[in-house]
Amino acid sequence: MVGGYLIDPRIRSYMPSRTPHDSYSFIGGELCLDFINTLGGMRGKETKEYLQDYNDLVNWASKAKIILPEIKDELVEGSRYRASMVKEVYQRSLEFRECLYRVLESHLEEQYPNAEDMEIINSEQTEANKHLKLVFDRGGYSWRFDERTTREDFVLWLIVHSACRLLTSDLLGYLKICGSSTCGWMFLDQSKNKSRRWCEMKTCGNRTKQKSFRTTKAI
Ligand SMILES: [Zn+2]
């Protein structure tokens, strides 16, 4: 199942809009992967940071449809008065993003994850879990975050929860990294015969095709 980040299902099902690479893109198939993809390019080579500050993080969450519009406004408004707090949350979020990237990369390379990265993921998971509540709704029980919270790190809790869910579920078997040598975006390949190679055909797929066409032509 894609979606269901333990917030009220009436807020959203996880189907954010598709956008080209010059802005936020939501092609990962899982929230934490879309978050990883807020760094464009290839880590260790040339990269492009799409999240320059805390407000970018909130705007991204709004585009990902994981926060309510009024909560977004409150978080942005509140950030003006809590500069050091939001800076810390922003830094924690990016640190978590890079830890998660390395852990997933290790998984793809069939390597053990780095112990320090796992420490950070566990520490954020412990923090996020403090805010989960058991609720009764529509005849059943489920764990939810309070979607009306205006805590600065609310978006990070959702990302952390998504990451832990991915790491402990069968979805991990669908994880892939883009086939382009200049792109490190990750996604779940849930195509019929697991044949997806690119994050997006219209960007990396076409670029690689054009490159190989030019190379063939030159020969
Ligand atoms: Zn790509």
PDB file of C-alpha atoms and ligand atoms in Angstrom:
ATOM      1  CA  MET A   1       0.000   0.000   0.000  1.00  0.00           C
ATOM      2  CA  VAL A   2       1.289   3.443  -0.861  1.00  0.00           C
ATOM      3  CA  GLY A   3       0.089   6.165   1.454  1.00  0.00           C
ATOM      4  CA  GLY A   4      -1.524   6.112   4.866  1.00  0.00           C
ATOM      5  CA  TYR A   5       1.020   8.011   6.890  1.00  0.00           C
ATOM      6  CA  LEU A   6      -0.970   7.579  10.041  1.00  0.00           C
ATOM      7  CA  ILE A   7      -2.649  10.913   9.654  1.00  0.00           C
ATOM      8  CA  ASP A   8      -6.326  11.278   9.069  1.00  0.00           C
ATOM      9  CA  PRO A   9      -7.033   9.562   5.729  1.00  0.00           C
ATOM     10  CA  ARG A  10      -9.462  12.354   4.904  1.00  0.00           C
ATOM     11  CA  ILE A  11      -6.502  14.715   4.495  1.00  0.00           C
ATOM     12  CA  ARG A  12      -5.030  12.860   1.632  1.00  0.00           C
ATOM     13  CA  SER A  13      -4.234   9.684  -0.072  1.00  0.00           C
ATOM     14  CA  TYR A  14      -0.642   9.769  -1.205  1.00  0.00           C
ATOM     15  CA  MET A  15      -1.058  10.939  -4.783  1.00  0.00           C
ATOM     16  CA  PRO A  16       0.762  14.256  -5.020  1.00  0.00           C
ATOM     17  CA  SER A  17       0.971  16.010  -8.345  1.00  0.00           C
ATOM     18  CA  ARG A  18       3.762  15.228 -10.767  1.00  0.00           C
ATOM     19  CA  THR A  19       6.146  18.041 -11.485  1.00  0.00           C
ATOM     20  CA  PRO A  20       9.258  18.366 -13.656  1.00  0.00           C
ATOM     21  CA  HIS A  21      12.764  18.316 -12.156  1.00  0.00           C
ATOM     22  CA  ASP A  22      13.037  22.086 -11.997  1.00  0.00           C
ATOM     23  CA  SER A  23      10.720  22.001  -9.000  1.00  0.00           C
ATOM     24  CA  TYR A  24       9.577  19.440  -6.421  1.00  0.00           C
ATOM     25  CA  SER A  25       8.855  16.066  -7.924  1.00  0.00           C
ATOM     26  CA  PHE A  26       6.850  13.248  -6.391  1.00  0.00           C
ATOM     27  CA  ILE A  27       7.775  10.115  -8.267  1.00  0.00           C
ATOM     28  CA  GLY A  28       9.161   7.998  -5.415  1.00  0.00           C
ATOM     29  CA  GLY A  29       5.971   6.135  -4.567  1.00  0.00           C
ATOM     30  CA  GLU A  30       6.648   6.624  -0.854  1.00  0.00           C
ATOM     31  CA  LEU A  31       6.877   9.839   1.119  1.00  0.00           C
ATOM     32  CA  CYS A  32      10.399   9.258   2.452  1.00  0.00           C
ATOM     33  CA  LEU A  33      11.678   8.594  -1.089  1.00  0.00           C
ATOM     34  CA  ASP A  34      10.142  11.803  -2.385  1.00  0.00           C
ATOM     35  CA  PHE A  35      11.920  13.484   0.504  1.00  0.00           C
ATOM     36  CA  ILE A  36      15.241  11.899  -0.510  1.00  0.00           C
ATOM     37  CA  ASN A  37      14.574  13.269  -3.990  1.00  0.00           C
ATOM     38  CA  THR A  38      14.517  16.846  -2.720  1.00  0.00           C
ATOM     39  CA  LEU A  39      18.237  16.740  -3.466  1.00  0.00           C
ATOM     40  CA  GLY A  40      18.666  16.717  -7.225  1.00  0.00           C
ATOM     41  CA  GLY A  41      21.667  15.345  -9.111  1.00  0.00           C
ATOM     42  CA  MET A  42      24.019  12.693  -7.787  1.00  0.00           C
ATOM     43  CA  ARG A  43      25.360  12.726  -4.256  1.00  0.00           C
ATOM     44  CA  GLY A  44      29.166  12.975  -4.262  1.00  0.00           C
ATOM     45  CA  LYS A  45      29.004  14.661  -7.688  1.00  0.00           C
ATOM     46  CA  GLU A  46      26.898  17.620  -8.718  1.00  0.00           C
ATOM     47  CA  THR A  47      23.772  18.187  -6.652  1.00  0.00           C
ATOM     48  CA  LYS A  48      20.931  20.667  -6.499  1.00  0.00           C
ATOM     49  CA  GLU A  49      19.284  21.407  -3.160  1.00  0.00           C
ATOM     50  CA  TYR A  50      15.529  22.000  -3.466  1.00  0.00           C
ATOM     51  CA  LEU A  51      15.081  22.691   0.244  1.00  0.00           C
ATOM     52  CA  GLN A  52      16.978  25.840   1.115  1.00  0.00           C
ATOM     53  CA  ASP A  53      15.335  26.517   4.463  1.00  0.00           C
ATOM     54  CA  TYR A  54      12.540  25.499   6.829  1.00  0.00           C
ATOM     55  CA  ASN A  55       9.850  27.239   4.823  1.00  0.00           C
ATOM     56  CA  ASP A  56      10.881  25.219   1.760  1.00  0.00           C
ATOM     57  CA  LEU A  57      10.393  22.089   3.873  1.00  0.00           C
ATOM     58  CA  VAL A  58       6.885  23.224   4.834  1.00  0.00           C
ATOM     59  CA  ASN A  59       6.055  24.159   1.238  1.00  0.00           C
ATOM     60  CA  TRP A  60       7.280  20.787   0.045  1.00  0.00           C
ATOM     61  CA  ALA A  61       5.090  19.059   2.660  1.00  0.00           C
ATOM     62  CA  SER A  62       2.138  21.097   1.477  1.00  0.00           C
ATOM     63  CA  LYS A  63       2.754  20.098  -2.152  1.00  0.00           C
ATOM     64  CA  ALA A  64       3.099  16.489  -0.999  1.00  0.00           C
ATOM     65  CA  LYS A  65      -0.333  16.968   0.594  1.00  0.00           C
ATOM     66  CA  ILE A  66       0.712  15.702   4.000  1.00  0.00           C
ATOM     67  CA  ILE A  67      -0.238  18.835   5.923  1.00  0.00           C
ATOM     68  CA  LEU A  68      -3.439  20.816   5.961  1.00  0.00           C
ATOM     69  CA  PRO A  69      -3.337  24.256   4.270  1.00  0.00           C
ATOM     70  CA  GLU A  70      -4.103  26.064   7.531  1.00  0.00           C
ATOM     71  CA  ILE A  71      -1.352  24.160   9.354  1.00  0.00           C
ATOM     72  CA  LYS A  72       1.079  25.122   6.598  1.00  0.00           C
ATOM     73  CA  ASP A  73       0.175  28.791   7.093  1.00  0.00           C
ATOM     74  CA  GLU A  74       0.619  28.505  10.853  1.00  0.00           C
ATOM     75  CA  LEU A  75       3.991  26.786  10.517  1.00  0.00           C
ATOM     76  CA  VAL A  76       5.244  29.421   8.068  1.00  0.00           C
ATOM     77  CA  GLU A  77       3.902  32.261  10.220  1.00  0.00           C
ATOM     78  CA  GLY A  78       5.339  30.722  13.410  1.00  0.00           C
ATOM     79  CA  SER A  79       8.771  30.250  11.826  1.00  0.00           C
ATOM     80  CA  ARG A  80       9.215  34.041  11.832  1.00  0.00           C
ATOM     81  CA  TYR A  81       9.225  34.030  15.627  1.00  0.00           C
ATOM     82  CA  ARG A  82      11.097  30.795  16.226  1.00  0.00           C
ATOM     83  CA  ALA A  83      14.088  31.165  13.944  1.00  0.00           C
ATOM     84  CA  SER A  84      16.562  29.036  15.924  1.00  0.00           C
ATOM     85  CA  MET A  85      14.011  26.268  16.529  1.00  0.00           C
ATOM     86  CA  VAL A  86      13.026  25.977  12.860  1.00  0.00           C
ATOM     87  CA  LYS A  87      16.662  26.108  11.791  1.00  0.00           C
ATOM     88  CA  GLU A  88      17.359  23.139  14.048  1.00  0.00           C
ATOM     89  CA  VAL A  89      14.382  21.201  12.646  1.00  0.00           C
ATOM     90  CA  TYR A  90      15.510  22.006   9.101  1.00  0.00           C
ATOM     91  CA  GLN A  91      19.030  20.737   9.851  1.00  0.00           C
ATOM     92  CA  ARG A  92      17.712  17.600  11.571  1.00  0.00           C
ATOM     93  CA  SER A  93      15.477  16.912   8.572  1.00  0.00           C
ATOM     94  CA  LEU A  94      18.304  17.171   6.058  1.00  0.00           C
ATOM     95  CA  GLU A  95      20.579  15.081   8.270  1.00  0.00           C
ATOM     96  CA  PHE A  96      17.865  12.423   8.449  1.00  0.00           C
ATOM     97  CA  ARG A  97      17.424  12.588   4.666  1.00  0.00           C
ATOM     98  CA  GLU A  98      21.096  11.905   4.031  1.00  0.00           C
ATOM     99  CA  CYS A  99      21.248   9.126   6.668  1.00  0.00           C
ATOM    100  CA  LEU A 100      18.274   7.440   5.074  1.00  0.00           C
ATOM    101  CA  TYR A 101      19.775   7.788   1.600  1.00  0.00           C
ATOM    102  CA  ARG A 102      22.981   6.066   2.758  1.00  0.00           C
ATOM    103  CA  VAL A 103      21.074   3.279   4.509  1.00  0.00           C
ATOM    104  CA  LEU A 104      18.956   2.629   1.406  1.00  0.00           C
ATOM    105  CA  GLU A 105      22.007   2.825  -0.831  1.00  0.00           C
ATOM    106  CA  SER A 106      23.683   0.196   1.395  1.00  0.00           C
ATOM    107  CA  HIS A 107      20.611  -1.977   1.017  1.00  0.00           C
ATOM    108  CA  LEU A 108      20.788  -1.711  -2.790  1.00  0.00           C
ATOM    109  CA  GLU A 109      24.479  -2.606  -2.659  1.00  0.00           C
ATOM    110  CA  GLU A 110      23.745  -5.480  -0.264  1.00  0.00           C
ATOM    111  CA  GLN A 111      25.953  -3.901   2.397  1.00  0.00           C
ATOM    112  CA  TYR A 112      25.400  -3.411   6.116  1.00  0.00           C
ATOM    113  CA  PRO A 113      24.125   0.048   7.033  1.00  0.00           C
ATOM    114  CA  ASN A 114      26.417   2.479   8.800  1.00  0.00           C
ATOM    115  CA  ALA A 115      25.953   2.229  12.585  1.00  0.00           C
ATOM    116  CA  GLU A 116      25.920   6.019  13.099  1.00  0.00           C
ATOM    117  CA  ASP A 117      23.248   6.430  10.431  1.00  0.00           C
ATOM    118  CA  MET A 118      21.147   3.794  12.158  1.00  0.00           C
ATOM    119  CA  GLU A 119      21.609   5.615  15.484  1.00  0.00           C
ATOM    120  CA  ILE A 120      20.232   8.816  13.987  1.00  0.00           C
ATOM    121  CA  ILE A 121      17.297   7.036  12.348  1.00  0.00           C
ATOM    122  CA  ASN A 122      16.482   5.300  15.632  1.00  0.00           C
ATOM    123  CA  SER A 123      16.755   8.516  17.586  1.00  0.00           C
ATOM    124  CA  GLU A 124      14.338  10.317  15.243  1.00  0.00           C
ATOM    125  CA  GLN A 125      12.029   7.313  15.260  1.00  0.00           C
ATOM    126  CA  THR A 126      11.911   7.391  19.070  1.00  0.00           C
ATOM    127  CA  GLU A 127      11.071  11.096  18.990  1.00  0.00           C
ATOM    128  CA  ALA A 128       8.361  10.724  16.318  1.00  0.00           C
ATOM    129  CA  ASN A 129       6.759   7.773  18.075  1.00  0.00           C
ATOM    130  CA  LYS A 130       6.225   9.864  21.210  1.00  0.00           C
ATOM    131  CA  HIS A 131       3.555  11.727  19.264  1.00  0.00           C
ATOM    132  CA  LEU A 132       1.630   8.769  17.880  1.00  0.00           C
ATOM    133  CA  LYS A 133      -1.802   8.222  19.340  1.00  0.00           C
ATOM    134  CA  LEU A 134      -4.101   5.247  19.183  1.00  0.00           C
ATOM    135  CA  VAL A 135      -7.438   6.422  17.795  1.00  0.00           C
ATOM    136  CA  PHE A 136     -10.758   4.795  17.095  1.00  0.00           C
ATOM    137  CA  ASP A 137     -12.326   5.776  13.797  1.00  0.00           C
ATOM    138  CA  ARG A 138     -14.676   4.180  11.284  1.00  0.00           C
ATOM    139  CA  GLY A 139     -15.054   1.079  13.383  1.00  0.00           C
ATOM    140  CA  GLY A 140     -11.352   0.371  13.775  1.00  0.00           C
ATOM    141  CA  TYR A 141      -8.230   1.377  15.681  1.00  0.00           C
ATOM    142  CA  SER A 142      -5.150   2.913  14.159  1.00  0.00           C
ATOM    143  CA  TRP A 143      -2.017   4.860  15.119  1.00  0.00           C
ATOM    144  CA  ARG A 144      -2.158   8.497  14.092  1.00  0.00           C
ATOM    145  CA  PHE A 145      -0.294  11.720  14.483  1.00  0.00           C
ATOM    146  CA  ASP A 146      -2.436  14.682  15.346  1.00  0.00           C
ATOM    147  CA  GLU A 147      -2.734  16.447  11.992  1.00  0.00           C
ATOM    148  CA  ARG A 148      -3.714  19.682  13.747  1.00  0.00           C
ATOM    149  CA  THR A 149      -0.443  19.961  15.608  1.00  0.00           C
ATOM    150  CA  THR A 150       1.648  23.042  14.916  1.00  0.00           C
ATOM    151  CA  ARG A 151       4.831  21.490  16.243  1.00  0.00           C
ATOM    152  CA  GLU A 152       7.748  22.567  14.063  1.00  0.00           C
ATOM    153  CA  ASP A 153       8.963  19.000  13.528  1.00  0.00           C
ATOM    154  CA  PHE A 154       5.582  17.537  12.528  1.00  0.00           C
ATOM    155  CA  VAL A 155       6.675  17.106   8.895  1.00  0.00           C
ATOM    156  CA  LEU A 156       9.796  15.271  10.032  1.00  0.00           C
ATOM    157  CA  TRP A 157       7.715  12.835  12.120  1.00  0.00           C
ATOM    158  CA  LEU A 158       5.741  11.893   9.015  1.00  0.00           C
ATOM    159  CA  ILE A 159       8.901  11.392   6.978  1.00  0.00           C
ATOM    160  CA  VAL A 160      10.513   9.310   9.727  1.00  0.00           C
ATOM    161  CA  HIS A 161       7.424   7.165  10.038  1.00  0.00           C
ATOM    162  CA  SER A 162       7.371   6.599   6.282  1.00  0.00           C
ATOM    163  CA  ALA A 163      11.074   5.639   6.339  1.00  0.00           C
ATOM    164  CA  CYS A 164      10.622   3.111   9.147  1.00  0.00           C
ATOM    165  CA  ARG A 165       7.622   1.646   7.375  1.00  0.00           C
ATOM    166  CA  LEU A 166       9.586   1.260   4.148  1.00  0.00           C
ATOM    167  CA  LEU A 167      12.602  -0.269   5.882  1.00  0.00           C
ATOM    168  CA  THR A 168      10.484  -2.874   7.669  1.00  0.00           C
ATOM    169  CA  SER A 169       8.094  -3.807   4.879  1.00  0.00           C
ATOM    170  CA  ASP A 170       8.097  -5.792   1.638  1.00  0.00           C
ATOM    171  CA  LEU A 171       8.129  -2.475  -0.218  1.00  0.00           C
ATOM    172  CA  LEU A 172      11.886  -2.400   0.300  1.00  0.00           C
ATOM    173  CA  GLY A 173      12.138  -5.130  -2.327  1.00  0.00           C
ATOM    174  CA  TYR A 174      10.798  -2.661  -4.918  1.00  0.00           C
ATOM    175  CA  LEU A 175      13.413  -0.011  -4.201  1.00  0.00           C
ATOM    176  CA  LYS A 176      15.501   1.223  -7.124  1.00  0.00           C
ATOM    177  CA  ILE A 177      17.820   4.109  -7.879  1.00  0.00           C
ATOM    178  CA  CYS A 178      17.609   6.007 -11.186  1.00  0.00           C
ATOM    179  CA  GLY A 179      19.711   4.507 -13.981  1.00  0.00           C
ATOM    180  CA  SER A 180      21.132   7.875 -15.009  1.00  0.00           C
ATOM    181  CA  SER A 181      24.788   8.483 -14.046  1.00  0.00           C
ATOM    182  CA  THR A 182      23.922  12.011 -12.970  1.00  0.00           C
ATOM    183  CA  CYS A 183      20.809  11.288 -10.907  1.00  0.00           C
ATOM    184  CA  GLY A 184      20.496   9.625  -7.517  1.00  0.00           C
ATOM    185  CA  TRP A 185      16.732   9.700  -7.155  1.00  0.00           C
ATOM    186  CA  MET A 186      15.109   6.694  -5.589  1.00  0.00           C
ATOM    187  CA  PHE A 187      11.722   5.146  -6.284  1.00  0.00           C
ATOM    188  CA  LEU A 188       9.655   2.020  -5.851  1.00  0.00           C
ATOM    189  CA  ASP A 189       9.449   0.051  -9.053  1.00  0.00           C
ATOM    190  CA  GLN A 190       6.017  -1.489  -8.914  1.00  0.00           C
ATOM    191  CA  SER A 191       5.753  -1.988 -12.674  1.00  0.00           C
ATOM    192  CA  LYS A 192       4.470  -5.345 -13.838  1.00  0.00           C
ATOM    193  CA  ASN A 193       7.841  -6.888 -14.735  1.00  0.00           C
ATOM    194  CA  LYS A 194      10.013  -4.611 -12.562  1.00  0.00           C
ATOM    195  CA  SER A 195      11.409  -2.929 -15.674  1.00  0.00           C
ATOM    196  CA  ARG A 196      11.434   0.704 -14.616  1.00  0.00           C
ATOM    197  CA  ARG A 197      14.924   2.171 -15.021  1.00  0.00           C
ATOM    198  CA  TRP A 198      14.480   5.895 -14.649  1.00  0.00           C
ATOM    199  CA  CYS A 199      13.077   8.181 -12.015  1.00  0.00           C
ATOM    200  CA  GLU A 200      11.139   9.802 -14.849  1.00  0.00           C
ATOM    201  CA  MET A 201      11.095   8.917 -18.520  1.00  0.00           C
ATOM    202  CA  LYS A 202      10.481  12.516 -19.546  1.00  0.00           C
ATOM    203  CA  THR A 203      13.691  13.684 -17.863  1.00  0.00           C
ATOM    204  CA  CYS A 204      16.391  11.097 -17.125  1.00  0.00           C
ATOM    205  CA  GLY A 205      15.039   8.492 -19.561  1.00  0.00           C
ATOM    206  CA  ASN A 206      14.947  10.903 -22.478  1.00  0.00           C
ATOM    207  CA  ARG A 207      18.276  12.495 -21.578  1.00  0.00           C
ATOM    208  CA  THR A 208      19.998   9.105 -21.542  1.00  0.00           C
ATOM    209  CA  LYS A 209      18.316   8.075 -24.794  1.00  0.00           C
ATOM    210  CA  GLN A 210      19.416  11.291 -26.507  1.00  0.00           C
ATOM    211  CA  LYS A 211      22.961  10.823 -25.190  1.00  0.00           C
ATOM    212  CA  SER A 212      23.240   7.308 -26.547  1.00  0.00           C
ATOM    213  CA  PHE A 213      21.707   8.465 -29.866  1.00  0.00           C
ATOM    214  CA  ARG A 214      24.364  11.198 -30.151  1.00  0.00           C
ATOM    215  CA  THR A 215      27.127   8.697 -29.294  1.00  0.00           C
ATOM    216  CA  THR A 216      25.882   6.230 -31.940  1.00  0.00           C
ATOM    217  CA  LYS A 217      25.663   9.035 -34.490  1.00  0.00           C
ATOM    218  CA  ALA A 218      29.245  10.125 -33.743  1.00  0.00           C
ATOM    219  CA  ILE A 219      30.527   6.605 -34.406  1.00  0.00           C
TER     220      ILE A 219
HETATM  221 ZN    ZN B   1      16.731  10.280 -12.586  1.00  0.00          ZN
END
